[in-house]
Amino acid sequence: MKKALLLFCALCSVNGWASGGYIAQSVEITAVANTAANGMSFTVKTANGNGLCSGESITFPLSVAGNAGNNEEIHGRAYAALPLLR
């Protein structure tokens, strides 16, 4: 697996809201999945690396995509790029 640098504002499943910036660096992406109830978000499971969310599941909700949130294009690009990182 390739190592990835995640630069998103996202929700860490254990650690609460990240305020933007680098939430995980040099992590291995071990899985990508839809979230429960088919919400408008996806989850990335990570291993190793550094940062607040390294080794955690990171959820990327549509509501925080882009400066004003709810930017479907940015959210879609983030999801589409994940297979390239695995």
CSV table of N, CA and C in Angstrom, one decimal:
chain,number,residue,atom,x,y,z
A,1,MET,N,0.8,-1.2,0.0
A,1,MET,CA,0.0,0.0,0.0
A,1,MET,C,0.9,1.2,0.0
A,2,LYS,N,0.4,2.2,-0.7
A,2,LYS,CA,1.2,3.5,-0.7
A,2,LYS,C,0.8,4.3,0.5
A,3,LYS,N,1.7,5.1,0.9
A,3,LYS,CA,1.4,6.0,2.1
A,3,LYS,C,0.8,7.2,1.5
A,4,ALA,N,-0.1,7.8,2.3
A,4,ALA,CA,-0.8,9.0,1.9
A,4,ALA,C,-0.7,10.1,2.8
A,5,LEU,N,-0.9,11.3,2.3
A,5,LEU,CA,-1.0,12.5,3.2
A,5,LEU,C,-2.4,13.0,3.1
A,6,LEU,N,-3.1,13.0,4.2
A,6,LEU,CA,-4.5,13.4,4.2
A,6,LEU,C,-4.6,14.8,4.6
A,7,LEU,N,-5.1,15.7,3.7
A,7,LEU,CA,-5.3,17.1,4.0
A,7,LEU,C,-6.7,17.5,3.8
A,8,PHE,N,-7.5,17.2,4.8
A,8,PHE,CA,-8.9,17.5,4.8
A,8,PHE,C,-9.4,17.9,6.2
A,9,CYS,N,-10.5,18.6,6.2
A,9,CYS,CA,-11.1,18.8,7.5
A,9,CYS,C,-12.1,17.6,7.6
A,10,ALA,N,-12.0,16.8,8.6
A,10,ALA,CA,-12.7,15.5,8.7
A,10,ALA,C,-13.1,15.2,10.1
A,11,LEU,N,-13.8,14.2,10.3
A,11,LEU,CA,-14.2,13.7,11.6
A,11,LEU,C,-13.5,12.4,11.9
A,12,CYS,N,-12.7,12.5,13.0
A,12,CYS,CA,-12.0,11.2,13.4
A,12,CYS,C,-13.0,10.5,14.3
A,13,SER,N,-13.1,9.2,14.1
A,13,SER,CA,-14.2,8.5,14.9
A,13,SER,C,-14.0,8.5,16.4
A,14,VAL,N,-12.7,8.6,16.8
A,14,VAL,CA,-12.5,8.6,18.3
A,14,VAL,C,-12.1,10.0,18.8
A,15,ASN,N,-11.4,10.8,18.0
A,15,ASN,CA,-10.9,12.0,18.6
A,15,ASN,C,-11.7,13.3,18.4
A,16,GLY,N,-12.8,13.2,17.7
A,16,GLY,CA,-13.7,14.4,17.5
A,16,GLY,C,-13.3,15.2,16.3
A,17,TRP,N,-13.8,16.4,16.2
A,17,TRP,CA,-13.5,17.2,15.0
A,17,TRP,C,-12.1,17.7,15.0
A,18,ALA,N,-11.5,17.6,13.8
A,18,ALA,CA,-10.3,18.2,13.5
A,18,ALA,C,-10.6,19.6,12.9
A,19,SER,N,-9.7,20.5,13.2
A,19,SER,CA,-10.0,21.9,12.8
A,19,SER,C,-9.4,22.3,11.4
A,20,GLY,N,-9.0,21.3,10.6
A,20,GLY,CA,-8.4,21.6,9.3
A,20,GLY,C,-6.9,21.3,9.4
A,21,GLY,N,-6.2,21.4,8.3
A,21,GLY,CA,-4.8,21.2,8.3
A,21,GLY,C,-4.5,19.7,8.1
A,22,TYR,N,-3.3,19.3,8.5
A,22,TYR,CA,-2.9,17.9,8.4
A,22,TYR,C,-3.5,17.1,9.5
A,23,ILE,N,-4.4,16.2,9.3
A,23,ILE,CA,-4.9,15.4,10.3
A,23,ILE,C,-4.2,14.0,10.4
A,24,ALA,N,-3.6,13.6,9.4
A,24,ALA,CA,-2.8,12.4,9.4
A,24,ALA,C,-1.7,12.5,8.3
A,25,GLN,N,-0.5,12.1,8.6
A,25,GLN,CA,0.6,12.1,7.6
A,25,GLN,C,1.2,10.7,7.5
A,26,SER,N,1.6,10.4,6.3
A,26,SER,CA,2.3,9.1,6.1
A,26,SER,C,1.6,7.9,6.6
A,27,VAL,N,0.3,7.9,6.4
A,27,VAL,CA,-0.5,6.8,6.9
A,27,VAL,C,-0.7,5.8,5.8
A,28,GLU,N,-1.0,4.5,6.1
A,28,GLU,CA,-1.4,3.5,5.1
A,28,GLU,C,-2.9,3.5,5.1
A,29,ILE,N,-3.5,3.6,4.0
A,29,ILE,CA,-5.0,3.4,3.8
A,29,ILE,C,-5.3,2.0,3.7
A,30,THR,N,-6.0,1.4,4.7
A,30,THR,CA,-6.3,0.0,4.7
A,30,THR,C,-7.7,-0.3,4.2
A,31,ALA,N,-8.6,0.6,4.2
A,31,ALA,CA,-10.0,0.4,3.7
A,31,ALA,C,-10.7,1.7,3.4
A,32,VAL,N,-11.6,1.7,2.5
A,32,VAL,CA,-12.5,2.8,2.2
A,32,VAL,C,-13.9,2.2,2.2
A,33,ALA,N,-14.8,2.9,2.9
A,33,ALA,CA,-16.2,2.4,2.9
A,33,ALA,C,-17.2,3.5,3.0
A,34,ASN,N,-18.4,3.2,2.7
A,34,ASN,CA,-19.5,4.1,2.9
A,34,ASN,C,-19.8,4.0,4.4
A,35,THR,N,-20.5,5.1,4.9
A,35,THR,CA,-20.8,5.1,6.3
A,35,THR,C,-22.2,4.5,6.6
A,36,ALA,N,-22.5,4.3,7.8
A,36,ALA,CA,-23.8,3.7,8.1
A,36,ALA,C,-25.0,4.5,7.6
A,37,ALA,N,-26.1,3.8,7.3
A,37,ALA,CA,-27.3,4.5,6.8
A,37,ALA,C,-27.1,5.2,5.5
A,38,ASN,N,-26.1,4.9,4.7
A,38,ASN,CA,-25.8,5.5,3.4
A,38,ASN,C,-25.8,7.0,3.5
A,39,GLY,N,-25.3,7.6,4.5
A,39,GLY,CA,-25.2,9.0,4.7
A,39,GLY,C,-24.3,9.6,3.6
A,40,MET,N,-24.2,10.9,3.5
A,40,MET,CA,-23.4,11.6,2.5
A,40,MET,C,-22.0,11.8,3.0
A,41,SER,N,-21.3,10.7,3.3
A,41,SER,CA,-19.9,10.7,3.7
A,41,SER,C,-19.3,9.3,3.4
A,42,PHE,N,-18.0,9.3,3.5
A,42,PHE,CA,-17.3,8.0,3.4
A,42,PHE,C,-16.2,8.0,4.5
A,43,THR,N,-15.8,6.8,4.8
A,43,THR,CA,-14.8,6.5,5.8
A,43,THR,C,-13.5,5.9,5.3
A,44,VAL,N,-12.4,6.4,5.7
A,44,VAL,CA,-11.1,5.8,5.4
A,44,VAL,C,-10.5,5.3,6.6
A,45,LYS,N,-10.1,4.0,6.6
A,45,LYS,CA,-9.4,3.4,7.8
A,45,LYS,C,-7.9,3.5,7.5
A,46,THR,N,-7.2,4.0,8.5
A,46,THR,CA,-5.7,4.2,8.3
A,46,THR,C,-5.0,3.3,9.4
A,47,ALA,N,-3.7,3.1,9.1
A,47,ALA,CA,-2.8,2.5,10.0
A,47,ALA,C,-1.4,3.2,10.0
A,48,ASN,N,-0.8,3.2,11.1
A,48,ASN,CA,0.5,3.8,11.2
A,48,ASN,C,0.5,5.3,11.0
A,49,GLY,N,1.6,5.9,10.7
A,49,GLY,CA,1.7,7.3,10.4
A,49,GLY,C,1.7,8.2,11.6
A,50,ASN,N,1.5,9.5,11.4
A,50,ASN,CA,1.6,10.5,12.4
A,50,ASN,C,0.4,11.4,12.4
A,51,GLY,N,0.0,12.0,13.4
A,51,GLY,CA,-1.0,13.0,13.5
A,51,GLY,C,-2.2,12.6,14.3
A,52,LEU,N,-3.1,13.5,14.5
A,52,LEU,CA,-4.3,13.3,15.4
A,52,LEU,C,-5.1,12.1,15.0
A,53,CYS,N,-5.2,11.9,13.7
A,53,CYS,CA,-6.1,10.8,13.2
A,53,CYS,C,-5.4,9.6,12.7
A,54,SER,N,-4.1,9.5,12.8
A,54,SER,CA,-3.4,8.4,12.3
A,54,SER,C,-3.7,7.1,13.1
A,55,GLY,N,-3.9,6.0,12.3
A,55,GLY,CA,-4.3,4.8,13.0
A,55,GLY,C,-5.8,4.7,13.3
A,56,GLU,N,-6.6,5.6,12.8
A,56,GLU,CA,-8.0,5.7,13.2
A,56,GLU,C,-8.8,5.6,11.9
A,57,SER,N,-10.1,5.5,12.1
A,57,SER,CA,-11.1,5.7,10.9
A,57,SER,C,-11.4,7.1,10.8
A,58,ILE,N,-11.3,7.7,9.6
A,58,ILE,CA,-11.6,9.1,9.4
A,58,ILE,C,-12.8,9.2,8.5
A,59,THR,N,-13.8,9.9,8.9
A,59,THR,CA,-15.0,10.1,8.1
A,59,THR,C,-15.0,11.5,7.4
A,60,PHE,N,-15.3,11.5,6.2
A,60,PHE,CA,-15.3,12.7,5.4
A,60,PHE,C,-16.8,13.0,5.0
A,61,PRO,N,-17.4,13.8,5.8
A,61,PRO,CA,-18.8,14.2,5.5
A,61,PRO,C,-18.9,15.3,4.4
A,62,LEU,N,-19.9,15.2,3.6
A,62,LEU,CA,-20.1,16.2,2.6
A,62,LEU,C,-20.3,17.6,3.2
A,63,SER,N,-20.8,17.7,4.4
A,63,SER,CA,-21.1,19.0,5.0
A,63,SER,C,-19.9,19.8,5.3
A,64,VAL,N,-18.6,19.2,5.2
A,64,VAL,CA,-17.4,20.0,5.4
A,64,VAL,C,-16.6,20.1,4.2
A,65,ALA,N,-17.1,19.6,3.0
A,65,ALA,CA,-16.3,19.7,1.8
A,65,ALA,C,-16.4,21.1,1.2
A,66,GLY,N,-15.2,21.7,1.0
A,66,GLY,CA,-15.1,23.0,0.5
A,66,GLY,C,-15.2,24.1,1.6
A,67,ASN,N,-14.9,25.3,1.2
A,67,ASN,CA,-14.9,26.4,2.2
A,67,ASN,C,-16.3,26.6,2.9
A,68,ALA,N,-17.4,26.5,2.1
A,68,ALA,CA,-18.7,26.7,2.6
A,68,ALA,C,-19.4,25.4,3.0
A,69,GLY,N,-18.8,24.3,2.7
A,69,GLY,CA,-19.4,23.0,3.0
A,69,GLY,C,-20.3,22.6,1.9
A,70,ASN,N,-20.7,21.3,1.8
A,70,ASN,CA,-21.6,20.8,0.9
A,70,ASN,C,-21.2,20.9,-0.6
A,71,ASN,N,-19.9,20.9,-0.9
A,71,ASN,CA,-19.4,21.0,-2.2
A,71,ASN,C,-19.3,19.6,-2.8
A,72,GLU,N,-20.3,19.1,-3.5
A,72,GLU,CA,-20.3,17.8,-4.0
A,72,GLU,C,-19.1,17.5,-5.0
A,73,GLU,N,-18.6,18.5,-5.7
A,73,GLU,CA,-17.5,18.3,-6.6
A,73,GLU,C,-16.2,18.0,-5.8
A,74,ILE,N,-15.9,18.7,-4.8
A,74,ILE,CA,-14.7,18.5,-4.0
A,74,ILE,C,-14.9,17.2,-3.2
A,75,HIS,N,-16.0,16.9,-2.7
A,75,HIS,CA,-16.2,15.6,-2.0
A,75,HIS,C,-16.0,14.4,-2.9
A,76,GLY,N,-16.5,14.5,-4.1
A,76,GLY,CA,-16.4,13.5,-5.1
A,76,GLY,C,-15.0,13.3,-5.6
A,77,ARG,N,-14.2,14.4,-5.7
A,77,ARG,CA,-12.8,14.3,-6.1
A,77,ARG,C,-12.0,13.6,-5.0
A,78,ALA,N,-12.3,13.9,-3.8
A,78,ALA,CA,-11.6,13.3,-2.7
A,78,ALA,C,-11.8,11.8,-2.7
A,79,TYR,N,-13.1,11.4,-2.9
A,79,TYR,CA,-13.4,9.9,-2.9
A,79,TYR,C,-12.7,9.3,-4.1
A,80,ALA,N,-12.8,9.9,-5.2
A,80,ALA,CA,-12.2,9.3,-6.5
A,80,ALA,C,-10.7,9.2,-6.4
A,81,ALA,N,-10.0,10.0,-5.6
A,81,ALA,CA,-8.6,9.9,-5.5
A,81,ALA,C,-8.1,8.8,-4.6
A,82,LEU,N,-8.9,8.3,-3.7
A,82,LEU,CA,-8.5,7.3,-2.8
A,82,LEU,C,-8.0,6.0,-3.4
A,83,PRO,N,-8.6,5.5,-4.5
A,83,PRO,CA,-8.0,4.3,-5.0
A,83,PRO,C,-6.6,4.5,-5.5
A,84,LEU,N,-6.2,5.7,-5.9
A,84,LEU,CA,-4.9,6.0,-6.4
A,84,LEU,C,-3.9,5.9,-5.2
A,85,LEU,N,-4.4,6.1,-4.0
A,85,LEU,CA,-3.5,6.1,-2.8
A,85,LEU,C,-3.3,4.8,-2.2
A,86,ARG,N,-4.2,3.8,-2.5
A,86,ARG,CA,-4.1,2.5,-1.9
A,86,ARG,C,-3.2,1.6,-2.7
